[in-house]
Amino acid sequence: MNDYIEARLDFEPVHEAAATAACDDSLSAPQMETATDVMAALLCDEGFESFEPDDRGLTAYIRKEAFDEAVLKNVLQMFPLEGFTITCSLKTVEGEDWNHEWEKNYFQPIVVDDKCVIHSSFHTGFPKCTYDIVIDPKMAFGTGHHATTSLIIGKLLEMNLEGKRVIDMGTGTGILAILAAMRGAAKVTAIEIDPAAEINARENVVTNGHPEIDVRLGDASLLKGLECDLFIANINRNIITGDLAAYNAILAQGGMMLLSGFYESDIPVIMQTAAPLGLTESAHTVKGDGWTCLVLKK
């Protein structure tokens, strides 16, 4: 079972020595939001997968085998914003402790658009909705709490998925694939590169009554030979731009893509790759600190 590295980054303002005593020792809310947004974008480019900003800074997670402390130190040294210092502390979150970490700190029932409720098997007292999804996260990210996941959920609730072929790339817990199946998709394929997450997704699709969802372990190379009407990828900007041609190759003419895992400011970067492939922006939605869901049409 994979372990994760938790990087805790605390931001503190730098004051002139003579004025230090009279200054507040914390950043303003807009300053902190800007700082954590920029830091999350930089860390996302280096393989970090999940981010939890707060009024003191940012907590970021990366798979242990993908972590390089020298890379993190370089990001901190080259951080483009000025006026504050960044204190970093690291710890390992062991695989067997991951469920406990989510239950304790992050995972509470969530309702999206009053239509979809996401909860764990240990939750009680959550509201009834048309779509009730049970997710026990274990080592896998994607409980609906992060803005990128809930943005895609919102789009899936709007779309007509009856009879559609859907691919969910980087499925994590399987939550998006499960909702697509619940919404009437004819065939759903969920692909996940992390072995522990793939196992968790298999468990979750069965728990939610959709064992027909085809959960596969691997990367974009598994797309060869598949076809879809809707392609979903909630990963990060660099992976999406690197694999976008492979996504597009199996998307039917007139098909749609829901892409997330990046910020609204990243859309021009995505479109530099998407436009030459014949993909056009249909819409995009924004939530939280600028996270976006980009809707593309072929």
JSON list of N, CA and C in Angstrom, two decimals, residues 183-238:
[
{"chain": "A", "resi": 183, "resn": "ARG", "atom": "N", "xyz": [-26.18, 8.03, -13.74]},
{"chain": "A", "resi": 183, "resn": "ARG", "atom": "CA", "xyz": [-26.88, 8.96, -14.62]},
{"chain": "A", "resi": 183, "resn": "ARG", "atom": "C", "xyz": [-27.24, 8.33, -15.96]},
{"chain": "A", "resi": 184, "resn": "GLY", "atom": "N", "xyz": [-27.00, 7.04, -16.11]},
{"chain": "A", "resi": 184, "resn": "GLY", "atom": "CA", "xyz": [-27.48, 6.33, -17.29]},
{"chain": "A", "resi": 184, "resn": "GLY", "atom": "C", "xyz": [-26.47, 6.06, -18.38]},
{"chain": "A", "resi": 185, "resn": "ALA", "atom": "N", "xyz": [-25.19, 6.29, -18.12]},
{"chain": "A", "resi": 185, "resn": "ALA", "atom": "CA", "xyz": [-24.17, 5.98, -19.13]},
{"chain": "A", "resi": 185, "resn": "ALA", "atom": "C", "xyz": [-24.22, 4.50, -19.48]},
{"chain": "A", "resi": 186, "resn": "ALA", "atom": "N", "xyz": [-24.09, 4.19, -20.76]},
{"chain": "A", "resi": 186, "resn": "ALA", "atom": "CA", "xyz": [-24.20, 2.80, -21.22]},
{"chain": "A", "resi": 186, "resn": "ALA", "atom": "C", "xyz": [-22.95, 2.01, -20.89]},
{"chain": "A", "resi": 187, "resn": "LYS", "atom": "N", "xyz": [-21.78, 2.64, -20.97]},
{"chain": "A", "resi": 187, "resn": "LYS", "atom": "CA", "xyz": [-20.52, 1.96, -20.69]},
{"chain": "A", "resi": 187, "resn": "LYS", "atom": "C", "xyz": [-19.59, 2.96, -20.02]},
{"chain": "A", "resi": 188, "resn": "VAL", "atom": "N", "xyz": [-19.03, 2.57, -18.88]},
{"chain": "A", "resi": 188, "resn": "VAL", "atom": "CA", "xyz": [-18.12, 3.44, -18.14]},
{"chain": "A", "resi": 188, "resn": "VAL", "atom": "C", "xyz": [-16.81, 2.70, -17.92]},
{"chain": "A", "resi": 189, "resn": "THR", "atom": "N", "xyz": [-15.71, 3.33, -18.33]},
{"chain": "A", "resi": 189, "resn": "THR", "atom": "CA", "xyz": [-14.38, 2.78, -18.09]},
{"chain": "A", "resi": 189, "resn": "THR", "atom": "C", "xyz": [-13.63, 3.74, -17.16]},
{"chain": "A", "resi": 190, "resn": "ALA", "atom": "N", "xyz": [-13.09, 3.21, -16.08]},
{"chain": "A", "resi": 190, "resn": "ALA", "atom": "CA", "xyz": [-12.37, 4.01, -15.09]},
{"chain": "A", "resi": 190, "resn": "ALA", "atom": "C", "xyz": [-10.92, 3.55, -15.04]},
{"chain": "A", "resi": 191, "resn": "ILE", "atom": "N", "xyz": [-9.99, 4.46, -15.29]},
{"chain": "A", "resi": 191, "resn": "ILE", "atom": "CA", "xyz": [-8.57, 4.12, -15.35]},
{"chain": "A", "resi": 191, "resn": "ILE", "atom": "C", "xyz": [-7.82, 4.83, -14.23]},
{"chain": "A", "resi": 192, "resn": "GLU", "atom": "N", "xyz": [-6.96, 4.09, -13.53]},
{"chain": "A", "resi": 192, "resn": "GLU", "atom": "CA", "xyz": [-6.21, 4.64, -12.40]},
{"chain": "A", "resi": 192, "resn": "GLU", "atom": "C", "xyz": [-4.80, 4.07, -12.39]},
{"chain": "A", "resi": 193, "resn": "ILE", "atom": "N", "xyz": [-3.81, 4.95, -12.22]},
{"chain": "A", "resi": 193, "resn": "ILE", "atom": "CA", "xyz": [-2.42, 4.52, -12.28]},
{"chain": "A", "resi": 193, "resn": "ILE", "atom": "C", "xyz": [-1.90, 3.97, -10.95]},
{"chain": "A", "resi": 194, "resn": "ASP", "atom": "N", "xyz": [-2.55, 4.36, -9.85]},
{"chain": "A", "resi": 194, "resn": "ASP", "atom": "CA", "xyz": [-2.09, 3.94, -8.53]},
{"chain": "A", "resi": 194, "resn": "ASP", "atom": "C", "xyz": [-2.75, 2.62, -8.12]},
{"chain": "A", "resi": 195, "resn": "PRO", "atom": "N", "xyz": [-1.98, 1.57, -7.81]},
{"chain": "A", "resi": 195, "resn": "PRO", "atom": "CA", "xyz": [-2.58, 0.26, -7.49]},
{"chain": "A", "resi": 195, "resn": "PRO", "atom": "C", "xyz": [-3.54, 0.29, -6.32]},
{"chain": "A", "resi": 196, "resn": "ALA", "atom": "N", "xyz": [-3.19, 1.03, -5.26]},
{"chain": "A", "resi": 196, "resn": "ALA", "atom": "CA", "xyz": [-4.07, 1.07, -4.08]},
{"chain": "A", "resi": 196, "resn": "ALA", "atom": "C", "xyz": [-5.38, 1.78, -4.41]},
{"chain": "A", "resi": 197, "resn": "ALA", "atom": "N", "xyz": [-5.29, 2.87, -5.19]},
{"chain": "A", "resi": 197, "resn": "ALA", "atom": "CA", "xyz": [-6.50, 3.58, -5.58]},
{"chain": "A", "resi": 197, "resn": "ALA", "atom": "C", "xyz": [-7.37, 2.73, -6.50]},
{"chain": "A", "resi": 198, "resn": "GLU", "atom": "N", "xyz": [-6.74, 1.98, -7.39]},
{"chain": "A", "resi": 198, "resn": "GLU", "atom": "CA", "xyz": [-7.50, 1.12, -8.30]},
{"chain": "A", "resi": 198, "resn": "GLU", "atom": "C", "xyz": [-8.29, 0.07, -7.52]},
{"chain": "A", "resi": 199, "resn": "ILE", "atom": "N", "xyz": [-7.67, -0.50, -6.51]},
{"chain": "A", "resi": 199, "resn": "ILE", "atom": "CA", "xyz": [-8.37, -1.48, -5.66]},
{"chain": "A", "resi": 199, "resn": "ILE", "atom": "C", "xyz": [-9.54, -0.81, -4.96]},
{"chain": "A", "resi": 200, "resn": "ASN", "atom": "N", "xyz": [-9.30, 0.39, -4.43]},
{"chain": "A", "resi": 200, "resn": "ASN", "atom": "CA", "xyz": [-10.36, 1.13, -3.75]},
{"chain": "A", "resi": 200, "resn": "ASN", "atom": "C", "xyz": [-11.51, 1.45, -4.69]},
{"chain": "A", "resi": 201, "resn": "ALA", "atom": "N", "xyz": [-11.19, 1.85, -5.93]},
{"chain": "A", "resi": 201, "resn": "ALA", "atom": "CA", "xyz": [-12.24, 2.13, -6.91]},
{"chain": "A", "resi": 201, "resn": "ALA", "atom": "C", "xyz": [-13.07, 0.89, -7.20]},
{"chain": "A", "resi": 202, "resn": "ARG", "atom": "N", "xyz": [-12.40, -0.26, -7.32]},
{"chain": "A", "resi": 202, "resn": "ARG", "atom": "CA", "xyz": [-13.13, -1.52, -7.55]},
{"chain": "A", "resi": 202, "resn": "ARG", "atom": "C", "xyz": [-14.11, -1.80, -6.41]},
{"chain": "A", "resi": 203, "resn": "GLU", "atom": "N", "xyz": [-13.66, -1.55, -5.18]},
{"chain": "A", "resi": 203, "resn": "GLU", "atom": "CA", "xyz": [-14.53, -1.76, -4.02]},
{"chain": "A", "resi": 203, "resn": "GLU", "atom": "C", "xyz": [-15.72, -0.81, -4.06]},
{"chain": "A", "resi": 204, "resn": "ASN", "atom": "N", "xyz": [-15.45, 0.46, -4.39]},
{"chain": "A", "resi": 204, "resn": "ASN", "atom": "CA", "xyz": [-16.50, 1.47, -4.36]},
{"chain": "A", "resi": 204, "resn": "ASN", "atom": "C", "xyz": [-17.55, 1.27, -5.46]},
{"chain": "A", "resi": 205, "resn": "VAL", "atom": "N", "xyz": [-17.15, 0.81, -6.64]},
{"chain": "A", "resi": 205, "resn": "VAL", "atom": "CA", "xyz": [-18.15, 0.61, -7.70]},
{"chain": "A", "resi": 205, "resn": "VAL", "atom": "C", "xyz": [-19.09, -0.53, -7.32]},
{"chain": "A", "resi": 206, "resn": "VAL", "atom": "N", "xyz": [-18.57, -1.54, -6.65]},
{"chain": "A", "resi": 206, "resn": "VAL", "atom": "CA", "xyz": [-19.42, -2.65, -6.19]},
{"chain": "A", "resi": 206, "resn": "VAL", "atom": "C", "xyz": [-20.34, -2.19, -5.08]},
{"chain": "A", "resi": 207, "resn": "THR", "atom": "N", "xyz": [-19.79, -1.44, -4.12]},
{"chain": "A", "resi": 207, "resn": "THR", "atom": "CA", "xyz": [-20.58, -0.92, -3.00]},
{"chain": "A", "resi": 207, "resn": "THR", "atom": "C", "xyz": [-21.77, -0.11, -3.49]},
{"chain": "A", "resi": 208, "resn": "ASN", "atom": "N", "xyz": [-21.57, 0.63, -4.58]},
{"chain": "A", "resi": 208, "resn": "ASN", "atom": "CA", "xyz": [-22.62, 1.50, -5.10]},
{"chain": "A", "resi": 208, "resn": "ASN", "atom": "C", "xyz": [-23.50, 0.84, -6.16]},
{"chain": "A", "resi": 209, "resn": "GLY", "atom": "N", "xyz": [-23.38, -0.47, -6.31]},
{"chain": "A", "resi": 209, "resn": "GLY", "atom": "CA", "xyz": [-24.28, -1.21, -7.18]},
{"chain": "A", "resi": 209, "resn": "GLY", "atom": "C", "xyz": [-23.98, -1.10, -8.66]},
{"chain": "A", "resi": 210, "resn": "HIS", "atom": "N", "xyz": [-22.71, -0.79, -9.01]},
{"chain": "A", "resi": 210, "resn": "HIS", "atom": "CA", "xyz": [-22.36, -0.70, -10.42]},
{"chain": "A", "resi": 210, "resn": "HIS", "atom": "C", "xyz": [-21.08, -1.48, -10.72]},
{"chain": "A", "resi": 211, "resn": "PRO", "atom": "N", "xyz": [-21.12, -2.80, -10.48]},
{"chain": "A", "resi": 211, "resn": "PRO", "atom": "CA", "xyz": [-19.94, -3.62, -10.75]},
{"chain": "A", "resi": 211, "resn": "PRO", "atom": "C", "xyz": [-19.60, -3.70, -12.23]},
{"chain": "A", "resi": 212, "resn": "GLU", "atom": "N", "xyz": [-20.52, -3.25, -13.09]},
{"chain": "A", "resi": 212, "resn": "GLU", "atom": "CA", "xyz": [-20.25, -3.29, -14.54]},
{"chain": "A", "resi": 212, "resn": "GLU", "atom": "C", "xyz": [-19.23, -2.24, -14.97]},
{"chain": "A", "resi": 213, "resn": "ILE", "atom": "N", "xyz": [-18.95, -1.26, -14.12]},
{"chain": "A", "resi": 213, "resn": "ILE", "atom": "CA", "xyz": [-17.92, -0.27, -14.45]},
{"chain": "A", "resi": 213, "resn": "ILE", "atom": "C", "xyz": [-16.59, -0.98, -14.62]},
{"chain": "A", "resi": 214, "resn": "ASP", "atom": "N", "xyz": [-15.94, -0.73, -15.75]},
{"chain": "A", "resi": 214, "resn": "ASP", "atom": "CA", "xyz": [-14.68, -1.39, -16.09]},
{"chain": "A", "resi": 214, "resn": "ASP", "atom": "C", "xyz": [-13.52, -0.61, -15.49]},
{"chain": "A", "resi": 215, "resn": "VAL", "atom": "N", "xyz": [-13.02, -1.06, -14.34]},
{"chain": "A", "resi": 215, "resn": "VAL", "atom": "CA", "xyz": [-11.92, -0.39, -13.65]},
{"chain": "A", "resi": 215, "resn": "VAL", "atom": "C", "xyz": [-10.60, -1.02, -14.08]},
{"chain": "A", "resi": 216, "resn": "ARG", "atom": "N", "xyz": [-9.68, -0.19, -14.58]},
{"chain": "A", "resi": 216, "resn": "ARG", "atom": "CA", "xyz": [-8.41, -0.69, -15.10]},
{"chain": "A", "resi": 216, "resn": "ARG", "atom": "C", "xyz": [-7.23, 0.00, -14.43]},
{"chain": "A", "resi": 217, "resn": "LEU", "atom": "N", "xyz": [-6.17, -0.75, -14.25]},
{"chain": "A", "resi": 217, "resn": "LEU", "atom": "CA", "xyz": [-4.94, -0.23, -13.66]},
{"chain": "A", "resi": 217, "resn": "LEU", "atom": "C", "xyz": [-3.95, 0.13, -14.77]},
{"chain": "A", "resi": 218, "resn": "GLY", "atom": "N", "xyz": [-3.56, 1.41, -14.83]},
{"chain": "A", "resi": 218, "resn": "GLY", "atom": "CA", "xyz": [-2.60, 1.82, -15.84]},
{"chain": "A", "resi": 218, "resn": "GLY", "atom": "C", "xyz": [-2.70, 3.29, -16.16]},
{"chain": "A", "resi": 219, "resn": "ASP", "atom": "N", "xyz": [-2.07, 3.68, -17.29]},
{"chain": "A", "resi": 219, "resn": "ASP", "atom": "CA", "xyz": [-2.03, 5.08, -17.69]},
{"chain": "A", "resi": 219, "resn": "ASP", "atom": "C", "xyz": [-2.72, 5.25, -19.05]},
{"chain": "A", "resi": 220, "resn": "ALA", "atom": "N", "xyz": [-2.39, 6.34, -19.74]},
{"chain": "A", "resi": 220, "resn": "ALA", "atom": "CA", "xyz": [-3.06, 6.66, -21.00]},
{"chain": "A", "resi": 220, "resn": "ALA", "atom": "C", "xyz": [-2.82, 5.63, -22.09]},
{"chain": "A", "resi": 221, "resn": "SER", "atom": "N", "xyz": [-1.82, 4.78, -21.91]},
{"chain": "A", "resi": 221, "resn": "SER", "atom": "CA", "xyz": [-1.58, 3.74, -22.91]},
{"chain": "A", "resi": 221, "resn": "SER", "atom": "C", "xyz": [-2.74, 2.74, -22.99]},
{"chain": "A", "resi": 222, "resn": "LEU", "atom": "N", "xyz": [-3.55, 2.67, -21.93]},
{"chain": "A", "resi": 222, "resn": "LEU", "atom": "CA", "xyz": [-4.71, 1.77, -21.92]},
{"chain": "A", "resi": 222, "resn": "LEU", "atom": "C", "xyz": [-5.85, 2.27, -22.78]},
{"chain": "A", "resi": 223, "resn": "LEU", "atom": "N", "xyz": [-5.77, 3.51, -23.26]},
{"chain": "A", "resi": 223, "resn": "LEU", "atom": "CA", "xyz": [-6.86, 4.08, -24.04]},
{"chain": "A", "resi": 223, "resn": "LEU", "atom": "C", "xyz": [-6.94, 3.51, -25.45]},
{"chain": "A", "resi": 224, "resn": "LYS", "atom": "N", "xyz": [-5.85, 2.97, -25.94]},
{"chain": "A", "resi": 224, "resn": "LYS", "atom": "CA", "xyz": [-5.82, 2.46, -27.31]},
{"chain": "A", "resi": 224, "resn": "LYS", "atom": "C", "xyz": [-6.90, 1.40, -27.52]},
{"chain": "A", "resi": 225, "resn": "GLY", "atom": "N", "xyz": [-7.71, 1.60, -28.55]},
{"chain": "A", "resi": 225, "resn": "GLY", "atom": "CA", "xyz": [-8.77, 0.66, -28.86]},
{"chain": "A", "resi": 225, "resn": "GLY", "atom": "C", "xyz": [-10.11, 1.00, -28.24]},
{"chain": "A", "resi": 226, "resn": "LEU", "atom": "N", "xyz": [-10.13, 1.98, -27.33]},
{"chain": "A", "resi": 226, "resn": "LEU", "atom": "CA", "xyz": [-11.39, 2.39, -26.70]},
{"chain": "A", "resi": 226, "resn": "LEU", "atom": "C", "xyz": [-12.04, 3.50, -27.49]},
{"chain": "A", "resi": 227, "resn": "GLU", "atom": "N", "xyz": [-13.32, 3.74, -27.24]},
{"chain": "A", "resi": 227, "resn": "GLU", "atom": "CA", "xyz": [-14.04, 4.86, -27.81]},
{"chain": "A", "resi": 227, "resn": "GLU", "atom": "C", "xyz": [-14.95, 5.44, -26.75]},
{"chain": "A", "resi": 228, "resn": "CYS", "atom": "N", "xyz": [-15.19, 6.75, -26.80]},
{"chain": "A", "resi": 228, "resn": "CYS", "atom": "CA", "xyz": [-16.09, 7.34, -25.80]},
{"chain": "A", "resi": 228, "resn": "CYS", "atom": "C", "xyz": [-16.78, 8.57, -26.37]},
{"chain": "A", "resi": 229, "resn": "ASP", "atom": "N", "xyz": [-17.88, 8.93, -25.74]},
{"chain": "A", "resi": 229, "resn": "ASP", "atom": "CA", "xyz": [-18.62, 10.14, -26.06]},
{"chain": "A", "resi": 229, "resn": "ASP", "atom": "C", "xyz": [-18.31, 11.25, -25.06]},
{"chain": "A", "resi": 230, "resn": "LEU", "atom": "N", "xyz": [-17.88, 10.85, -23.87]},
{"chain": "A", "resi": 230, "resn": "LEU", "atom": "CA", "xyz": [-17.50, 11.82, -22.82]},
{"chain": "A", "resi": 230, "resn": "LEU", "atom": "C", "xyz": [-16.23, 11.34, -22.17]},
{"chain": "A", "resi": 231, "resn": "PHE", "atom": "N", "xyz": [-15.24, 12.22, -22.15]},
{"chain": "A", "resi": 231, "resn": "PHE", "atom": "CA", "xyz": [-13.95, 11.90, -21.53]},
{"chain": "A", "resi": 231, "resn": "PHE", "atom": "C", "xyz": [-13.74, 12.82, -20.33]},
{"chain": "A", "resi": 232, "resn": "ILE", "atom": "N", "xyz": [-13.45, 12.23, -19.17]},
{"chain": "A", "resi": 232, "resn": "ILE", "atom": "CA", "xyz": [-13.24, 12.98, -17.94]},
{"chain": "A", "resi": 232, "resn": "ILE", "atom": "C", "xyz": [-11.81, 12.79, -17.48]},
{"chain": "A", "resi": 233, "resn": "ALA", "atom": "N", "xyz": [-11.13, 13.89, -17.14]},
{"chain": "A", "resi": 233, "resn": "ALA", "atom": "CA", "xyz": [-9.79, 13.80, -16.56]},
{"chain": "A", "resi": 233, "resn": "ALA", "atom": "C", "xyz": [-9.65, 14.87, -15.50]},
{"chain": "A", "resi": 234, "resn": "ASN", "atom": "N", "xyz": [-9.57, 14.44, -14.26]},
{"chain": "A", "resi": 234, "resn": "ASN", "atom": "CA", "xyz": [-9.34, 15.34, -13.13]},
{"chain": "A", "resi": 234, "resn": "ASN", "atom": "C", "xyz": [-7.97, 14.98, -12.57]},
{"chain": "A", "resi": 235, "resn": "ILE", "atom": "N", "xyz": [-6.91, 15.51, -13.19]},
{"chain": "A", "resi": 235, "resn": "ILE", "atom": "CA", "xyz": [-5.55, 15.10, -12.83]},
{"chain": "A", "resi": 235, "resn": "ILE", "atom": "C", "xyz": [-4.73, 16.33, -12.50]},
{"chain": "A", "resi": 236, "resn": "ASN", "atom": "N", "xyz": [-3.89, 16.79, -13.41]},
{"chain": "A", "resi": 236, "resn": "ASN", "atom": "CA", "xyz": [-3.23, 18.08, -13.28]},
{"chain": "A", "resi": 236, "resn": "ASN", "atom": "C", "xyz": [-2.83, 18.58, -14.66]},
{"chain": "A", "resi": 237, "resn": "ARG", "atom": "N", "xyz": [-2.45, 19.84, -14.73]},
{"chain": "A", "resi": 237, "resn": "ARG", "atom": "CA", "xyz": [-2.25, 20.48, -16.02]},
{"chain": "A", "resi": 237, "resn": "ARG", "atom": "C", "xyz": [-1.20, 19.77, -16.89]},
{"chain": "A", "resi": 238, "resn": "ASN", "atom": "N", "xyz": [-0.08, 19.43, -16.31]},
{"chain": "A", "resi": 238, "resn": "ASN", "atom": "CA", "xyz": [1.00, 18.86, -17.10]},
{"chain": "A", "resi": 238, "resn": "ASN", "atom": "C", "xyz": [0.66, 17.49, -17.67]}
]
